[in-house]
Amino acid sequence: MRFSKWHALGNTYLLVERADLETPLEPEQVRRLCDAHRGVGADGILEIVEIRGAEAELVVWNPDGSTAELSGNGARIAAMWLARRSGVAFPRLRIGERTVPARVEGDEVEVDLGDVEVGRPEAIEVDGERIEITPVSVGNPHAVIRRDPSREELLRIGPRVETHERFPSRTNVQLVRAVSPNDLAVLVWERGVGETLASGSSAAAAAAAAVTHGWCETPVRVHLPGGTLTVDIREGRAVLSGPAVEIFRGETTID
């Protein structure tokens, strides 16, 4: 199997083309490939299903073998790959139910992730503690929690909120703190992944919640452990910008 490995602020993906595979990817195969000790190692896999010029359809796999409705960082990586392949600076992606237009300039990629739905703050109980969350949908589910984004706190409540009964399909979790009118500090517990250095859809969810509830003004610089992403909330849509970098290309016998 041929692949390329990419990162977006340390959020790593393997990119493969279904045309190079004997059969489409399966969950157990994905788990083995993403295993850092027994496979190639990655935070997920981007499976390019079909290419039509400067447009591509892809499936986003989590390292636990589940699939994601959307990935902001995955979309930026796929857009960069497609732009280089097609020679077109404005590629388009189809991910699940969403069409994602992109713009590539140098190492920077801007993607329009589409509509973001920000719910009213609500409280859930986690191990006897009342936690206020803001539910957000960026095509995939998010629970934005406004509290100091310490790693200890993320590891404590992240997995519990992810699997809370409030979210029957599980959820991504963000701890956020507004540090200026245009800056958010964010830590992410990603559904099906765990703690991650960066997440594009999580950055969009956190920024949308912050703008909707007056914690920040758009555009928002979202500061994550892996670096900074910029999110512009435009009439309820999230436009995400940041770098996408190819690390290497290779082949593996994992099948």
PDB file of N, CA and C in Angstrom, residues 116-124 131-137 141-146 161 166-167 171-174 176 205-206 208-213 215:
ATOM      1  N   VAL A 116     -22.207  26.278  10.928  1.00  0.00           N
ATOM      2  CA  VAL A 116     -21.907  25.878  12.303  1.00  0.00           C
ATOM      3  C   VAL A 116     -23.133  26.193  13.149  1.00  0.00           C
ATOM      4  N   GLU A 117     -23.613  25.209  13.877  1.00  0.00           N
ATOM      5  CA  GLU A 117     -24.784  25.392  14.727  1.00  0.00           C
ATOM      6  C   GLU A 117     -24.339  25.422  16.190  1.00  0.00           C
ATOM      7  N   VAL A 118     -24.569  26.552  16.833  1.00  0.00           N
ATOM      8  CA  VAL A 118     -24.179  26.733  18.233  1.00  0.00           C
ATOM      9  C   VAL A 118     -25.433  26.676  19.095  1.00  0.00           C
ATOM     10  N   GLY A 119     -25.465  25.751  20.032  1.00  0.00           N
ATOM     11  CA  GLY A 119     -26.625  25.609  20.908  1.00  0.00           C
ATOM     12  C   GLY A 119     -26.521  26.477  22.143  1.00  0.00           C
ATOM     13  N   ARG A 120     -27.593  26.453  22.917  1.00  0.00           N
ATOM     14  CA  ARG A 120     -27.599  27.171  24.187  1.00  0.00           C
ATOM     15  C   ARG A 120     -26.743  26.425  25.205  1.00  0.00           C
ATOM     16  N   PRO A 121     -26.076  27.141  26.102  1.00  0.00           N
ATOM     17  CA  PRO A 121     -25.337  26.463  27.164  1.00  0.00           C
ATOM     18  C   PRO A 121     -26.271  25.577  27.981  1.00  0.00           C
ATOM     19  N   GLU A 122     -25.770  24.425  28.373  1.00  0.00           N
ATOM     20  CA  GLU A 122     -26.534  23.498  29.200  1.00  0.00           C
ATOM     21  C   GLU A 122     -25.580  22.815  30.172  1.00  0.00           C
ATOM     22  N   ALA A 123     -26.144  22.171  31.176  1.00  0.00           N
ATOM     23  CA  ALA A 123     -25.316  21.520  32.185  1.00  0.00           C
ATOM     24  C   ALA A 123     -25.487  20.005  32.112  1.00  0.00           C
ATOM     25  N   ILE A 124     -24.374  19.298  32.258  1.00  0.00           N
ATOM     26  CA  ILE A 124     -24.403  17.843  32.384  1.00  0.00           C
ATOM     27  C   ILE A 124     -23.672  17.474  33.669  1.00  0.00           C
ATOM     28  N   ILE A 131     -21.138  20.324  35.003  1.00  0.00           N
ATOM     29  CA  ILE A 131     -20.272  20.953  34.015  1.00  0.00           C
ATOM     30  C   ILE A 131     -21.140  21.634  32.965  1.00  0.00           C
ATOM     31  N   GLU A 132     -20.887  22.928  32.747  1.00  0.00           N
ATOM     32  CA  GLU A 132     -21.634  23.656  31.724  1.00  0.00           C
ATOM     33  C   GLU A 132     -20.927  23.496  30.376  1.00  0.00           C
ATOM     34  N   ILE A 133     -21.681  23.097  29.385  1.00  0.00           N
ATOM     35  CA  ILE A 133     -21.145  22.923  28.036  1.00  0.00           C
ATOM     36  C   ILE A 133     -21.952  23.759  27.057  1.00  0.00           C
ATOM     37  N   THR A 134     -21.324  24.102  25.944  1.00  0.00           N
ATOM     38  CA  THR A 134     -22.041  24.672  24.807  1.00  0.00           C
ATOM     39  C   THR A 134     -21.972  23.653  23.685  1.00  0.00           C
ATOM     40  N   PRO A 135     -23.092  23.027  23.314  1.00  0.00           N
ATOM     41  CA  PRO A 135     -23.061  22.061  22.216  1.00  0.00           C
ATOM     42  C   PRO A 135     -22.940  22.785  20.871  1.00  0.00           C
ATOM     43  N   VAL A 136     -22.069  22.274  20.025  1.00  0.00           N
ATOM     44  CA  VAL A 136     -21.837  22.864  18.709  1.00  0.00           C
ATOM     45  C   VAL A 136     -21.778  21.740  17.680  1.00  0.00           C
ATOM     46  N   SER A 137     -22.359  21.992  16.514  1.00  0.00           N
ATOM     47  CA  SER A 137     -22.234  21.047  15.408  1.00  0.00           C
ATOM     48  C   SER A 137     -21.519  21.719  14.243  1.00  0.00           C
ATOM     49  N   PRO A 141     -20.136  16.451  16.143  1.00  0.00           N
ATOM     50  CA  PRO A 141     -20.543  17.025  17.429  1.00  0.00           C
ATOM     51  C   PRO A 141     -19.372  17.521  18.281  1.00  0.00           C
ATOM     52  N   HIS A 142     -19.631  18.598  19.029  1.00  0.00           N
ATOM     53  CA  HIS A 142     -18.625  19.191  19.907  1.00  0.00           C
ATOM     54  C   HIS A 142     -19.278  19.638  21.211  1.00  0.00           C
ATOM     55  N   ALA A 143     -18.499  19.577  22.285  1.00  0.00           N
ATOM     56  CA  ALA A 143     -18.917  20.121  23.571  1.00  0.00           C
ATOM     57  C   ALA A 143     -17.844  21.108  24.015  1.00  0.00           C
ATOM     58  N   VAL A 144     -18.171  22.397  23.933  1.00  0.00           N
ATOM     59  CA  VAL A 144     -17.223  23.452  24.280  1.00  0.00           C
ATOM     60  C   VAL A 144     -17.422  23.802  25.749  1.00  0.00           C
ATOM     61  N   ILE A 145     -16.332  23.751  26.495  1.00  0.00           N
ATOM     62  CA  ILE A 145     -16.390  23.995  27.939  1.00  0.00           C
ATOM     63  C   ILE A 145     -15.489  25.184  28.257  1.00  0.00           C
ATOM     64  N   ARG A 146     -16.062  26.227  28.814  1.00  0.00           N
ATOM     65  CA  ARG A 146     -15.297  27.439  29.113  1.00  0.00           C
ATOM     66  C   ARG A 146     -14.698  27.315  30.521  1.00  0.00           C
ATOM     67  N   VAL A 161     -16.769  13.294  29.216  1.00  0.00           N
ATOM     68  CA  VAL A 161     -17.733  14.057  28.425  1.00  0.00           C
ATOM     69  C   VAL A 161     -17.919  13.411  27.055  1.00  0.00           C
ATOM     70  N   ARG A 166     -25.444  12.211  27.166  1.00  0.00           N
ATOM     71  CA  ARG A 166     -25.966  13.352  26.402  1.00  0.00           C
ATOM     72  C   ARG A 166     -25.576  13.243  24.926  1.00  0.00           C
ATOM     73  N   PHE A 167     -24.486  12.504  24.653  1.00  0.00           N
ATOM     74  CA  PHE A 167     -23.976  12.387  23.293  1.00  0.00           C
ATOM     75  C   PHE A 167     -23.943  10.912  22.893  1.00  0.00           C
ATOM     76  N   THR A 171     -18.719  12.609  21.451  1.00  0.00           N
ATOM     77  CA  THR A 171     -18.495  13.992  21.040  1.00  0.00           C
ATOM     78  C   THR A 171     -17.038  14.375  21.187  1.00  0.00           C
ATOM     79  N   ASN A 172     -16.627  15.391  20.435  1.00  0.00           N
ATOM     80  CA  ASN A 172     -15.345  16.050  20.651  1.00  0.00           C
ATOM     81  C   ASN A 172     -15.506  17.025  21.802  1.00  0.00           C
ATOM     82  N   VAL A 173     -14.426  17.261  22.532  1.00  0.00           N
ATOM     83  CA  VAL A 173     -14.492  18.106  23.735  1.00  0.00           C
ATOM     84  C   VAL A 173     -13.390  19.158  23.659  1.00  0.00           C
ATOM     85  N   GLN A 174     -13.752  20.418  23.969  1.00  0.00           N
ATOM     86  CA  GLN A 174     -12.767  21.493  23.996  1.00  0.00           C
ATOM     87  C   GLN A 174     -12.830  22.233  25.331  1.00  0.00           C
ATOM     88  N   VAL A 176     -11.735  25.801  26.759  1.00  0.00           N
ATOM     89  CA  VAL A 176     -11.362  27.058  26.115  1.00  0.00           C
ATOM     90  C   VAL A 176     -11.290  28.200  27.126  1.00  0.00           C
ATOM     91  N   ALA A 205     -15.404  24.950  16.133  1.00  0.00           N
ATOM     92  CA  ALA A 205     -16.470  24.883  17.142  1.00  0.00           C
ATOM     93  C   ALA A 205     -16.205  25.849  18.288  1.00  0.00           C
ATOM     94  N   ALA A 206     -14.968  25.872  18.769  1.00  0.00           N
ATOM     95  CA  ALA A 206     -14.618  26.758  19.889  1.00  0.00           C
ATOM     96  C   ALA A 206     -14.781  28.218  19.477  1.00  0.00           C
ATOM     97  N   ALA A 208     -16.707  29.442  17.057  1.00  0.00           N
ATOM     98  CA  ALA A 208     -18.119  29.747  16.843  1.00  0.00           C
ATOM     99  C   ALA A 208     -18.836  29.978  18.171  1.00  0.00           C
ATOM    100  N   ALA A 209     -18.551  29.138  19.160  1.00  0.00           N
ATOM    101  CA  ALA A 209     -19.157  29.327  20.486  1.00  0.00           C
ATOM    102  C   ALA A 209     -18.719  30.652  21.091  1.00  0.00           C
ATOM    103  N   ALA A 210     -17.432  30.982  20.948  1.00  0.00           N
ATOM    104  CA  ALA A 210     -16.901  32.213  21.526  1.00  0.00           C
ATOM    105  C   ALA A 210     -17.518  33.450  20.877  1.00  0.00           C
ATOM    106  N   VAL A 211     -17.680  33.435  19.555  1.00  0.00           N
ATOM    107  CA  VAL A 211     -18.267  34.585  18.863  1.00  0.00           C
ATOM    108  C   VAL A 211     -19.754  34.704  19.174  1.00  0.00           C
ATOM    109  N   THR A 212     -20.458  33.572  19.159  1.00  0.00           N
ATOM    110  CA  THR A 212     -21.897  33.583  19.423  1.00  0.00           C
ATOM    111  C   THR A 212     -22.220  34.110  20.813  1.00  0.00           C
ATOM    112  N   HIS A 213     -21.413  33.723  21.798  1.00  0.00           N
ATOM    113  CA  HIS A 213     -21.717  34.093  23.189  1.00  0.00           C
ATOM    114  C   HIS A 213     -20.920  35.294  23.687  1.00  0.00           C
ATOM    115  N   TRP A 215     -17.602  35.925  23.856  1.00  0.00           N
ATOM    116  CA  TRP A 215     -16.291  35.789  24.498  1.00  0.00           C
ATOM    117  C   TRP A 215     -15.207  36.376  23.608  1.00  0.00           C
TER     118      TRP A 215
END
